[in-house]
Amino acid sequence: MATLDTKLVDVVGGRTAKALSSGFDMETVADLLRHYPRRMAERGELTDLASLRVDDEVTVLAEVRSAKVIGHRRQAGQRLEVVVGDGKGTLQLTFFRQTWRQKELTPGTLGLFAGKVSVFRNTRQLTHPDYQVVAKDGFEQFEADTFASTLIPVYPATKEMRTWQITNTVALVLDSLDPVADPMPAEVRARHHLVELATALRTVHRPETWEQWHAARKRLKWDEALGVQLALAQRRAAAAANPATPRPGLADGVLAEFDKRLPFELTAGQRSVGDELAAGLARPHPMHRLLQGEVGSGKTVVALRAMLQVVDSGGQAALLAPTEVLAAQHARSIRTLLGDLAQAGQLGGAENGTRVALLTASLPAAARRAALLDAASGAAGIVVGTHALIQQHVSFADLALVVVDEQHRFGVEQRDALRSKAKQPPHLLVMTATPIPRTVAMTVFGDLDTSVLRELPLGRSPISTTVIPVGEKPAWLDRAWKRIREEVDAGRQVFVVCPRIGFGTEVDAELEAQFDDVELPEKRPPLAVNDIFVMLRDGPLHGLRLAMLHGGLVPDEKDRVMGGFVAGDVDVLVATTVVEVGVDVPNATVMVVLDADRFGVSQLHQLRGRIGRGGHPGLCLLVSEAMPGTPSRERLDAVAATTDGFELARHDVEQRREGDVLGSAQSGRRSTLRLLSLLKDEDLIVEARDEAAHLVADDPQLTAHPRLAAQVAALVGDDGAEYLEKA
Ligand code: ADP
Ligand code: MG
């Protein structure tokens, strides 16, 4: 008999164990039983072919009757036509060009074929169906009892381990499995109507009915959700127990003075988030908060007010930006907002003020020494810099608050490095303009509390977005360039964004990685800043003041170009995505994104947030060759259709694999979340989170549920821990 920990080799024999190990990294019985079927195919699905409706998505289990190649090599229309049947009816499959499949789909082969039903010359067919060979010699291959069952599991399989071989191996293992103890507390099971673990493990593989299969999956998803949420709940509990210096601020300090001088009213959202932060900083435990807010929603002011509260309490705040350009801009806008409050110790400085130190790699040595000294002595209440720089070089007199602008490039190593500079764990505020769907936030950033700024400040102008389909309507592009001239004539400024720098530089690797799973037909290389700059300067935008900005420039040059654009000395800025986050030029009203289909939905949304920041309406033009109906085009249409960042974030997540959502750094999670979908199982995740909070509140170590505690410990013990840390 076997337990979940028994080595596979002891149950299924050496050859099979080896194939499972090399194909799927499986070593134990548990590994195999956690290899869930991708779907269930129903025998008899094909029995009434006449009832298959055109446009239905179907999966059929059938035997290949014939396979022949029609047409000649190199000739358009050459195709492989396969006829499959199950004894009661037949269906045609068509593969254009992929005639090599003839070798695989020989007569007698049993397979599962999935696709959309269409009609061609009065015959119902599937064009390019996904298929999986189930057995080479038809229905015979199935063992008697598998054959008798109506639901047939379809597993992720390899050439060495076909799905029916996995079916048979799982059957063998289940038959020799000892009773499995259930780690989930009975009352949790009862509350959510969940079947026992032993039942679930059996019926997820070999259900007799669809109900059984769904019940099994629900239970197993719960295990995944509850495990993660318990781990996060424990972390939150542990973090909340850490001591931190309370920074309650002063009634009549710099913050009060700053508020008096603010040239605008805070929005209701800014006020309520401000209250949350103020309360968090005043507590004797470290605040860990994620602030989400649309581009332009005014996160900087909110963060600055928190920083001033800390300064009023005698501490320092560090503001970390992902790039030098952004760090410099943050320092600039904070100094502007503070005015003489940022000039402590200088002539004309307010007496209760502080200083803002900027630390960038490109700073001249003397200025840098001065900034470092200000940080170390405490003269600078606010220190702004890039992540890297602040971690490496700076020491603080009393670091009280770390604000991170744009979380996704900020991992746990960075957090730890900063923490080591403070006497006690500092309070932490992470800001992001990329909205994160609720359950993703709950899972990926589950140990942070979340605040959201939903409304944009009054006076923000609307942005309209239009797709320019150059494939179908090339003339639209000429009109776009004319439109840009008009804007410039009216005194406004324009961004032109390209996916690539040019001159042999590689495509933005990050950008490329996003589309790993999208099969791009051999496409021309993405448009490059260098080429487009020349093309526009000598062509449609001749006579306007153009400049280039991209990551290949030395920092000085970048600052100079950006400074020129901010000052209005440049009409049109041709740039890569360096303009993505934070760049604030209220006079910029138009953004043209070339090869827009090369960017992700959220990225496009962020990009267009650079315009419409002043009193004039913004116009964003998404130029693309993507044809209607393609996924690329659908992405662009989605961006054009709404300015709701949360809706777009959802869209983004739907289009990508979940592993990518979690990020490559969090790949450990992939092995843990097998069935759970962060989008589709939102309700379940919310319930599991509540359940976890409830269990941990009474009993942080889960001493009453040792098996559950062990399960969570195992999750946190391996890759899970790293994943959780990434928040
Ligand atoms: P983001 O959330 O994108 O970081 P910012 O903080 O940069 O947004 O704010 C964008 C602009 O809006 C800034 O120029 C800022 O001064 C201004 N702003 C912020 N809050 C308000 C408000 N309540 N009323 C008017 N303007 C505001
Ligand atoms: Mg910002």
Short mmCIF file of N, CA and C in Angstrom, two decimals, residues 330-475:
data_model
loop_
_atom_site.label_atom_id
_atom_site.label_comp_id
_atom_site.label_asym_id
_atom_site.label_seq_id
_atom_site.Cartn_x
_atom_site.Cartn_y
_atom_site.Cartn_z
N HIS A 330 10.72 63.66 -9.36
CA HIS A 330 10.10 63.67 -8.04
C HIS A 330 10.73 64.75 -7.16
N ALA A 331 12.06 64.80 -7.18
CA ALA A 331 12.75 65.78 -6.34
C ALA A 331 12.33 67.18 -6.76
N ARG A 332 12.27 67.39 -8.09
CA ARG A 332 11.89 68.70 -8.60
C ARG A 332 10.48 69.06 -8.13
N SER A 333 9.53 68.13 -8.33
CA SER A 333 8.16 68.53 -8.02
C SER A 333 7.94 68.63 -6.51
N ILE A 334 8.66 67.84 -5.73
CA ILE A 334 8.51 67.97 -4.28
C ILE A 334 9.09 69.30 -3.80
N ARG A 335 10.22 69.68 -4.38
CA ARG A 335 10.80 70.98 -3.99
C ARG A 335 9.88 72.12 -4.37
N THR A 336 9.26 71.99 -5.55
CA THR A 336 8.33 73.04 -5.98
C THR A 336 7.14 73.11 -5.03
N LEU A 337 6.58 71.93 -4.73
CA LEU A 337 5.41 71.91 -3.85
C LEU A 337 5.75 72.49 -2.47
N LEU A 338 6.95 72.20 -2.00
CA LEU A 338 7.32 72.65 -0.65
C LEU A 338 7.78 74.10 -0.61
N GLY A 339 8.30 74.58 -1.74
CA GLY A 339 8.79 75.97 -1.75
C GLY A 339 9.83 76.19 -0.66
N ASP A 340 9.66 77.26 0.13
CA ASP A 340 10.68 77.57 1.12
C ASP A 340 10.68 76.58 2.29
N LEU A 341 9.65 75.74 2.34
CA LEU A 341 9.65 74.69 3.38
C LEU A 341 10.75 73.65 3.12
N ALA A 342 11.30 73.67 1.91
CA ALA A 342 12.35 72.71 1.57
C ALA A 342 13.73 73.35 1.67
N GLN A 343 13.79 74.54 2.22
CA GLN A 343 15.08 75.25 2.23
C GLN A 343 15.59 75.53 3.64
N ALA A 344 15.40 74.58 4.53
CA ALA A 344 15.87 74.77 5.89
C ALA A 344 17.36 75.09 5.90
N GLY A 345 17.74 76.02 6.70
CA GLY A 345 19.15 76.35 6.83
C GLY A 345 19.67 77.23 5.72
N GLN A 346 18.82 77.51 4.73
CA GLN A 346 19.28 78.38 3.66
C GLN A 346 18.66 79.76 3.83
N LEU A 347 19.25 80.71 3.15
CA LEU A 347 18.72 82.06 3.19
C LEU A 347 17.29 82.02 2.62
N GLY A 348 16.35 82.57 3.33
CA GLY A 348 14.97 82.59 2.82
C GLY A 348 14.20 81.33 3.13
N GLY A 349 14.88 80.36 3.74
CA GLY A 349 14.19 79.11 4.04
C GLY A 349 13.25 79.30 5.24
N ALA A 350 12.14 78.56 5.22
CA ALA A 350 11.22 78.64 6.35
C ALA A 350 11.88 78.03 7.57
N GLU A 351 11.57 78.56 8.74
CA GLU A 351 12.36 78.12 9.90
C GLU A 351 12.01 76.72 10.37
N ASN A 352 10.75 76.32 10.17
CA ASN A 352 10.41 74.96 10.58
C ASN A 352 10.51 73.97 9.41
N GLY A 353 11.20 74.36 8.33
CA GLY A 353 11.26 73.53 7.12
C GLY A 353 12.23 72.37 7.24
N THR A 354 12.42 71.70 6.13
CA THR A 354 13.38 70.60 6.07
C THR A 354 14.15 70.72 4.76
N ARG A 355 14.90 69.67 4.41
CA ARG A 355 15.60 69.71 3.12
C ARG A 355 15.29 68.45 2.33
N VAL A 356 15.35 68.57 1.02
CA VAL A 356 15.12 67.44 0.13
C VAL A 356 16.43 67.11 -0.56
N ALA A 357 16.95 65.92 -0.33
CA ALA A 357 18.20 65.54 -0.99
C ALA A 357 17.89 64.63 -2.16
N LEU A 358 18.54 64.91 -3.30
CA LEU A 358 18.40 64.03 -4.46
C LEU A 358 19.70 63.29 -4.66
N LEU A 359 19.58 61.97 -4.81
CA LEU A 359 20.77 61.16 -5.02
C LEU A 359 20.66 60.40 -6.32
N THR A 360 21.42 60.82 -7.32
CA THR A 360 21.45 60.03 -8.55
C THR A 360 22.90 59.75 -8.90
N ALA A 361 23.10 58.73 -9.72
CA ALA A 361 24.45 58.30 -10.05
C ALA A 361 25.18 59.38 -10.84
N SER A 362 24.43 60.21 -11.53
CA SER A 362 25.07 61.18 -12.41
C SER A 362 25.42 62.48 -11.70
N LEU A 363 25.14 62.54 -10.40
CA LEU A 363 25.43 63.76 -9.65
C LEU A 363 26.95 64.01 -9.60
N PRO A 364 27.40 65.27 -9.74
CA PRO A 364 28.83 65.56 -9.57
C PRO A 364 29.26 65.19 -8.14
N ALA A 365 30.51 64.82 -7.99
CA ALA A 365 30.98 64.26 -6.71
C ALA A 365 30.66 65.16 -5.51
N ALA A 366 30.86 66.45 -5.67
CA ALA A 366 30.66 67.36 -4.54
C ALA A 366 29.20 67.40 -4.11
N ALA A 367 28.32 67.49 -5.10
CA ALA A 367 26.89 67.55 -4.81
C ALA A 367 26.44 66.25 -4.15
N ARG A 368 27.03 65.17 -4.62
CA ARG A 368 26.66 63.89 -4.07
C ARG A 368 27.09 63.76 -2.62
N ARG A 369 28.32 64.24 -2.35
CA ARG A 369 28.80 64.20 -0.97
C ARG A 369 27.88 65.00 -0.06
N ALA A 370 27.47 66.15 -0.56
CA ALA A 370 26.59 67.02 0.24
C ALA A 370 25.27 66.31 0.52
N ALA A 371 24.73 65.64 -0.51
CA ALA A 371 23.46 64.95 -0.35
C ALA A 371 23.59 63.81 0.64
N LEU A 372 24.70 63.06 0.52
CA LEU A 372 24.92 61.94 1.43
C LEU A 372 25.05 62.42 2.87
N LEU A 373 25.71 63.56 3.01
CA LEU A 373 25.89 64.13 4.34
C LEU A 373 24.55 64.56 4.93
N ASP A 374 23.73 65.19 4.08
CA ASP A 374 22.40 65.61 4.53
C ASP A 374 21.56 64.42 4.99
N ALA A 375 21.72 63.30 4.29
CA ALA A 375 20.96 62.11 4.67
C ALA A 375 21.48 61.56 6.00
N ALA A 376 22.79 61.48 6.11
CA ALA A 376 23.40 60.87 7.28
C ALA A 376 23.20 61.72 8.54
N SER A 377 23.22 63.05 8.35
CA SER A 377 23.10 63.93 9.51
C SER A 377 21.64 64.13 9.91
N GLY A 378 20.75 63.84 8.98
CA GLY A 378 19.34 64.07 9.27
C GLY A 378 18.87 65.44 8.81
N ALA A 379 19.78 66.25 8.24
CA ALA A 379 19.38 67.58 7.76
C ALA A 379 18.34 67.46 6.65
N ALA A 380 18.47 66.41 5.85
CA ALA A 380 17.46 66.17 4.82
C ALA A 380 16.37 65.28 5.41
N GLY A 381 15.18 65.82 5.51
CA GLY A 381 14.06 65.03 6.01
C GLY A 381 13.57 64.08 4.94
N ILE A 382 13.81 64.47 3.67
CA ILE A 382 13.35 63.66 2.55
C ILE A 382 14.53 63.37 1.63
N VAL A 383 14.75 62.10 1.34
CA VAL A 383 15.83 61.71 0.44
C VAL A 383 15.22 60.99 -0.75
N VAL A 384 15.47 61.54 -1.94
CA VAL A 384 14.90 60.96 -3.15
C VAL A 384 16.01 60.33 -3.97
N GLY A 385 15.75 59.16 -4.51
CA GLY A 385 16.77 58.54 -5.36
C GLY A 385 16.23 57.31 -6.05
N THR A 386 17.10 56.67 -6.82
CA THR A 386 16.69 55.41 -7.43
C THR A 386 16.87 54.31 -6.40
N HIS A 387 16.14 53.21 -6.61
CA HIS A 387 16.24 52.08 -5.70
C HIS A 387 17.68 51.73 -5.41
N ALA A 388 18.44 51.54 -6.49
CA ALA A 388 19.79 51.02 -6.38
C ALA A 388 20.65 51.94 -5.53
N LEU A 389 20.58 53.21 -5.85
CA LEU A 389 21.47 54.16 -5.20
C LEU A 389 21.22 54.24 -3.71
N ILE A 390 19.96 54.31 -3.37
CA ILE A 390 19.65 54.47 -1.95
C ILE A 390 20.09 53.25 -1.16
N GLN A 391 19.92 52.07 -1.77
CA GLN A 391 20.34 50.89 -1.03
C GLN A 391 21.84 50.86 -0.82
N GLN A 392 22.57 51.25 -1.88
CA GLN A 392 24.01 51.05 -1.81
C GLN A 392 24.73 52.06 -0.93
N HIS A 393 24.42 53.32 -1.11
CA HIS A 393 25.34 54.33 -0.58
C HIS A 393 24.88 55.10 0.64
N VAL A 394 23.61 55.08 0.90
CA VAL A 394 23.12 56.07 1.85
C VAL A 394 23.01 55.53 3.26
N SER A 395 23.43 56.33 4.21
CA SER A 395 23.02 56.01 5.57
C SER A 395 22.16 57.15 6.08
N PHE A 396 21.24 56.79 6.94
CA PHE A 396 20.26 57.76 7.43
C PHE A 396 20.46 58.01 8.91
N ALA A 397 20.08 59.20 9.33
CA ALA A 397 20.12 59.48 10.76
C ALA A 397 19.01 58.70 11.45
N ASP A 398 17.81 58.73 10.86
CA ASP A 398 16.67 58.03 11.46
C ASP A 398 15.60 57.78 10.38
N LEU A 399 15.79 56.68 9.66
CA LEU A 399 14.87 56.38 8.55
C LEU A 399 13.55 55.84 9.12
N ALA A 400 12.48 56.56 8.84
CA ALA A 400 11.20 56.22 9.44
C ALA A 400 10.19 55.69 8.43
N LEU A 401 10.31 56.16 7.20
CA LEU A 401 9.31 55.79 6.19
C LEU A 401 9.99 55.59 4.84
N VAL A 402 9.66 54.48 4.19
CA VAL A 402 10.15 54.25 2.84
C VAL A 402 8.94 54.29 1.90
N VAL A 403 9.03 55.15 0.90
CA VAL A 403 7.97 55.22 -0.10
C VAL A 403 8.56 54.70 -1.41
N VAL A 404 7.89 53.72 -2.00
CA VAL A 404 8.37 53.15 -3.25
C VAL A 404 7.39 53.52 -4.35
N ASP A 405 7.89 54.21 -5.37
CA ASP A 405 7.03 54.57 -6.48
C ASP A 405 7.15 53.46 -7.52
N GLU A 406 6.06 52.83 -7.87
CA GLU A 406 6.02 51.73 -8.83
C GLU A 406 6.63 50.47 -8.24
N GLN A 407 5.75 49.62 -7.73
CA GLN A 407 6.22 48.50 -6.94
C GLN A 407 6.93 47.42 -7.74
N HIS A 408 6.56 47.22 -9.01
CA HIS A 408 6.94 45.94 -9.59
C HIS A 408 8.43 45.75 -9.80
N ARG A 409 9.18 46.81 -9.67
CA ARG A 409 10.62 46.60 -9.81
C ARG A 409 11.31 46.59 -8.46
N PHE A 410 10.52 46.42 -7.43
CA PHE A 410 11.07 46.52 -6.10
C PHE A 410 10.83 45.24 -5.33
N GLY A 411 11.87 44.45 -5.19
CA GLY A 411 11.71 43.14 -4.55
C GLY A 411 12.12 43.14 -3.10
N VAL A 412 12.14 41.96 -2.56
CA VAL A 412 12.36 41.84 -1.14
C VAL A 412 13.80 42.16 -0.73
N GLU A 413 14.75 41.87 -1.64
CA GLU A 413 16.15 42.15 -1.32
C GLU A 413 16.30 43.64 -1.04
N GLN A 414 15.64 44.42 -1.92
CA GLN A 414 15.72 45.87 -1.76
C GLN A 414 15.11 46.29 -0.43
N ARG A 415 14.00 45.67 -0.11
CA ARG A 415 13.33 46.05 1.12
C ARG A 415 14.22 45.75 2.33
N ASP A 416 14.83 44.57 2.25
CA ASP A 416 15.70 44.18 3.36
C ASP A 416 16.88 45.11 3.48
N ALA A 417 17.46 45.48 2.31
CA ALA A 417 18.62 46.35 2.32
C ALA A 417 18.27 47.67 3.01
N LEU A 418 17.08 48.16 2.72
CA LEU A 418 16.69 49.42 3.32
C LEU A 418 16.41 49.27 4.79
N ARG A 419 15.77 48.16 5.11
CA ARG A 419 15.41 47.93 6.50
C ARG A 419 16.66 47.94 7.37
N SER A 420 17.75 47.42 6.79
CA SER A 420 18.98 47.33 7.56
C SER A 420 19.55 48.72 7.85
N LYS A 421 19.05 49.74 7.17
CA LYS A 421 19.56 51.09 7.41
C LYS A 421 18.78 51.79 8.52
N ALA A 422 17.70 51.17 8.94
CA ALA A 422 16.89 51.81 9.96
C ALA A 422 17.10 51.09 11.27
N LYS A 423 16.90 51.83 12.37
CA LYS A 423 17.09 51.23 13.68
C LYS A 423 16.00 50.21 13.93
N GLN A 424 14.80 50.54 13.46
CA GLN A 424 13.67 49.64 13.60
C GLN A 424 13.03 49.52 12.23
N PRO A 425 12.25 48.48 12.00
CA PRO A 425 11.63 48.38 10.68
C PRO A 425 10.91 49.68 10.34
N PRO A 426 11.20 50.28 9.18
CA PRO A 426 10.51 51.51 8.82
C PRO A 426 9.09 51.22 8.35
N HIS A 427 8.27 52.22 8.37
CA HIS A 427 6.96 52.11 7.73
C HIS A 427 7.17 52.07 6.22
N LEU A 428 6.24 51.39 5.54
CA LEU A 428 6.43 51.22 4.10
C LEU A 428 5.17 51.60 3.34
N LEU A 429 5.36 52.42 2.32
CA LEU A 429 4.25 52.77 1.43
C LEU A 429 4.68 52.47 0.01
N VAL A 430 3.95 51.58 -0.65
CA VAL A 430 4.26 51.23 -2.03
C VAL A 430 3.19 51.85 -2.92
N MET A 431 3.61 52.55 -3.95
CA MET A 431 2.61 53.18 -4.82
C MET A 431 2.65 52.56 -6.20
N THR A 432 1.50 52.36 -6.78
CA THR A 432 1.49 51.86 -8.14
C THR A 432 0.38 52.52 -8.94
N ALA A 433 0.70 52.82 -10.20
CA ALA A 433 -0.31 53.38 -11.09
C ALA A 433 -0.91 52.27 -11.94
N THR A 434 -0.34 51.08 -11.83
CA THR A 434 -0.90 49.95 -12.57
C THR A 434 -1.92 49.30 -11.68
N PRO A 435 -3.18 49.47 -12.00
CA PRO A 435 -4.18 48.89 -11.10
C PRO A 435 -4.04 47.37 -11.11
N ILE A 436 -4.24 46.79 -9.98
CA ILE A 436 -4.10 45.36 -9.83
C ILE A 436 -5.47 44.80 -9.49
N PRO A 437 -5.95 43.82 -10.25
CA PRO A 437 -7.26 43.26 -9.91
C PRO A 437 -7.27 42.80 -8.46
N ARG A 438 -8.42 42.90 -7.85
CA ARG A 438 -8.54 42.68 -6.42
C ARG A 438 -7.91 41.38 -5.93
N THR A 439 -8.23 40.29 -6.62
CA THR A 439 -7.73 39.01 -6.11
C THR A 439 -6.24 38.87 -6.34
N VAL A 440 -5.73 39.52 -7.39
CA VAL A 440 -4.29 39.47 -7.61
C VAL A 440 -3.62 40.22 -6.46
N ALA A 441 -4.18 41.37 -6.14
CA ALA A 441 -3.63 42.14 -5.02
C ALA A 441 -3.68 41.32 -3.74
N MET A 442 -4.81 40.62 -3.56
CA MET A 442 -5.00 39.84 -2.34
C MET A 442 -4.03 38.68 -2.24
N THR A 443 -3.60 38.19 -3.36
CA THR A 443 -2.76 37.01 -3.36
C THR A 443 -1.30 37.39 -3.47
N VAL A 444 -1.01 38.26 -4.44
CA VAL A 444 0.38 38.61 -4.67
C VAL A 444 0.88 39.61 -3.63
N PHE A 445 0.01 40.53 -3.26
CA PHE A 445 0.43 41.53 -2.29
C PHE A 445 -0.38 41.38 -1.02
N GLY A 446 -0.65 40.12 -0.72
CA GLY A 446 -1.60 39.82 0.35
C GLY A 446 -1.17 40.28 1.72
N ASP A 447 0.12 40.59 1.93
CA ASP A 447 0.47 41.04 3.27
C ASP A 447 0.56 42.55 3.34
N LEU A 448 0.11 43.22 2.30
CA LEU A 448 0.02 44.67 2.36
C LEU A 448 -1.45 45.07 2.50
N ASP A 449 -1.71 46.11 3.26
CA ASP A 449 -3.05 46.69 3.24
C ASP A 449 -3.14 47.54 1.98
N THR A 450 -4.34 47.68 1.48
CA THR A 450 -4.47 48.39 0.21
C THR A 450 -5.32 49.64 0.35
N SER A 451 -4.88 50.71 -0.30
CA SER A 451 -5.70 51.91 -0.44
C SER A 451 -5.83 52.21 -1.92
N VAL A 452 -6.94 52.75 -2.31
CA VAL A 452 -7.14 53.07 -3.72
C VAL A 452 -7.60 54.51 -3.88
N LEU A 453 -6.96 55.21 -4.82
CA LEU A 453 -7.44 56.55 -5.20
C LEU A 453 -8.20 56.38 -6.50
N ARG A 454 -9.50 56.54 -6.46
CA ARG A 454 -10.28 56.28 -7.67
C ARG A 454 -10.52 57.52 -8.52
N GLU A 455 -10.82 58.63 -7.86
CA GLU A 455 -11.18 59.81 -8.66
C GLU A 455 -9.93 60.58 -9.08
N LEU A 456 -10.04 61.25 -10.19
CA LEU A 456 -8.96 62.13 -10.61
C LEU A 456 -9.27 63.53 -10.09
N PRO A 457 -8.22 64.32 -9.79
CA PRO A 457 -8.47 65.68 -9.31
C PRO A 457 -9.32 66.45 -10.32
N LEU A 458 -10.10 67.37 -9.81
CA LEU A 458 -10.90 68.22 -10.69
C LEU A 458 -10.00 68.94 -11.68
N GLY A 459 -10.57 69.26 -12.82
CA GLY A 459 -9.79 70.02 -13.78
C GLY A 459 -8.94 69.14 -14.66
N ARG A 460 -8.94 67.83 -14.39
CA ARG A 460 -8.22 66.93 -15.27
C ARG A 460 -9.02 66.79 -16.54
N SER A 461 -8.35 66.84 -17.69
CA SER A 461 -9.08 66.81 -18.95
C SER A 461 -9.22 65.38 -19.45
N PRO A 462 -10.30 65.12 -20.15
CA PRO A 462 -10.51 63.77 -20.66
C PRO A 462 -9.51 63.43 -21.77
N ILE A 463 -9.21 62.15 -21.87
CA ILE A 463 -8.33 61.69 -22.95
C ILE A 463 -9.17 60.84 -23.89
N SER A 464 -9.15 61.15 -25.17
CA SER A 464 -9.82 60.23 -26.09
C SER A 464 -8.75 59.43 -26.83
N THR A 465 -9.08 58.19 -27.07
CA THR A 465 -8.10 57.28 -27.68
C THR A 465 -8.67 56.69 -28.95
N THR A 466 -7.88 56.70 -30.00
CA THR A 466 -8.32 56.16 -31.29
C THR A 466 -7.27 55.20 -31.83
N VAL A 467 -7.75 54.11 -32.38
CA VAL A 467 -6.84 53.18 -33.05
C VAL A 467 -6.68 53.62 -34.50
N ILE A 468 -5.45 53.71 -34.95
CA ILE A 468 -5.21 54.03 -36.36
C ILE A 468 -4.73 52.76 -37.04
N PRO A 469 -5.63 52.09 -37.77
CA PRO A 469 -5.26 50.81 -38.38
C PRO A 469 -4.57 51.03 -39.71
N VAL A 470 -3.26 51.15 -39.68
CA VAL A 470 -2.56 51.49 -40.92
C VAL A 470 -2.68 50.41 -41.98
N GLY A 471 -2.96 49.17 -41.54
CA GLY A 471 -3.16 48.12 -42.52
C GLY A 471 -4.34 48.42 -43.43
N GLU A 472 -5.43 48.86 -42.83
CA GLU A 472 -6.65 49.08 -43.62
C GLU A 472 -6.80 50.53 -44.07
N LYS A 473 -6.32 51.46 -43.23
CA LYS A 473 -6.57 52.88 -43.52
C LYS A 473 -5.27 53.68 -43.45
N PRO A 474 -4.38 53.44 -44.43
CA PRO A 474 -3.07 54.11 -44.37
C PRO A 474 -3.18 55.63 -44.36
N ALA A 475 -4.23 56.16 -44.96
CA ALA A 475 -4.34 57.62 -45.05
C ALA A 475 -4.53 58.26 -43.66
#
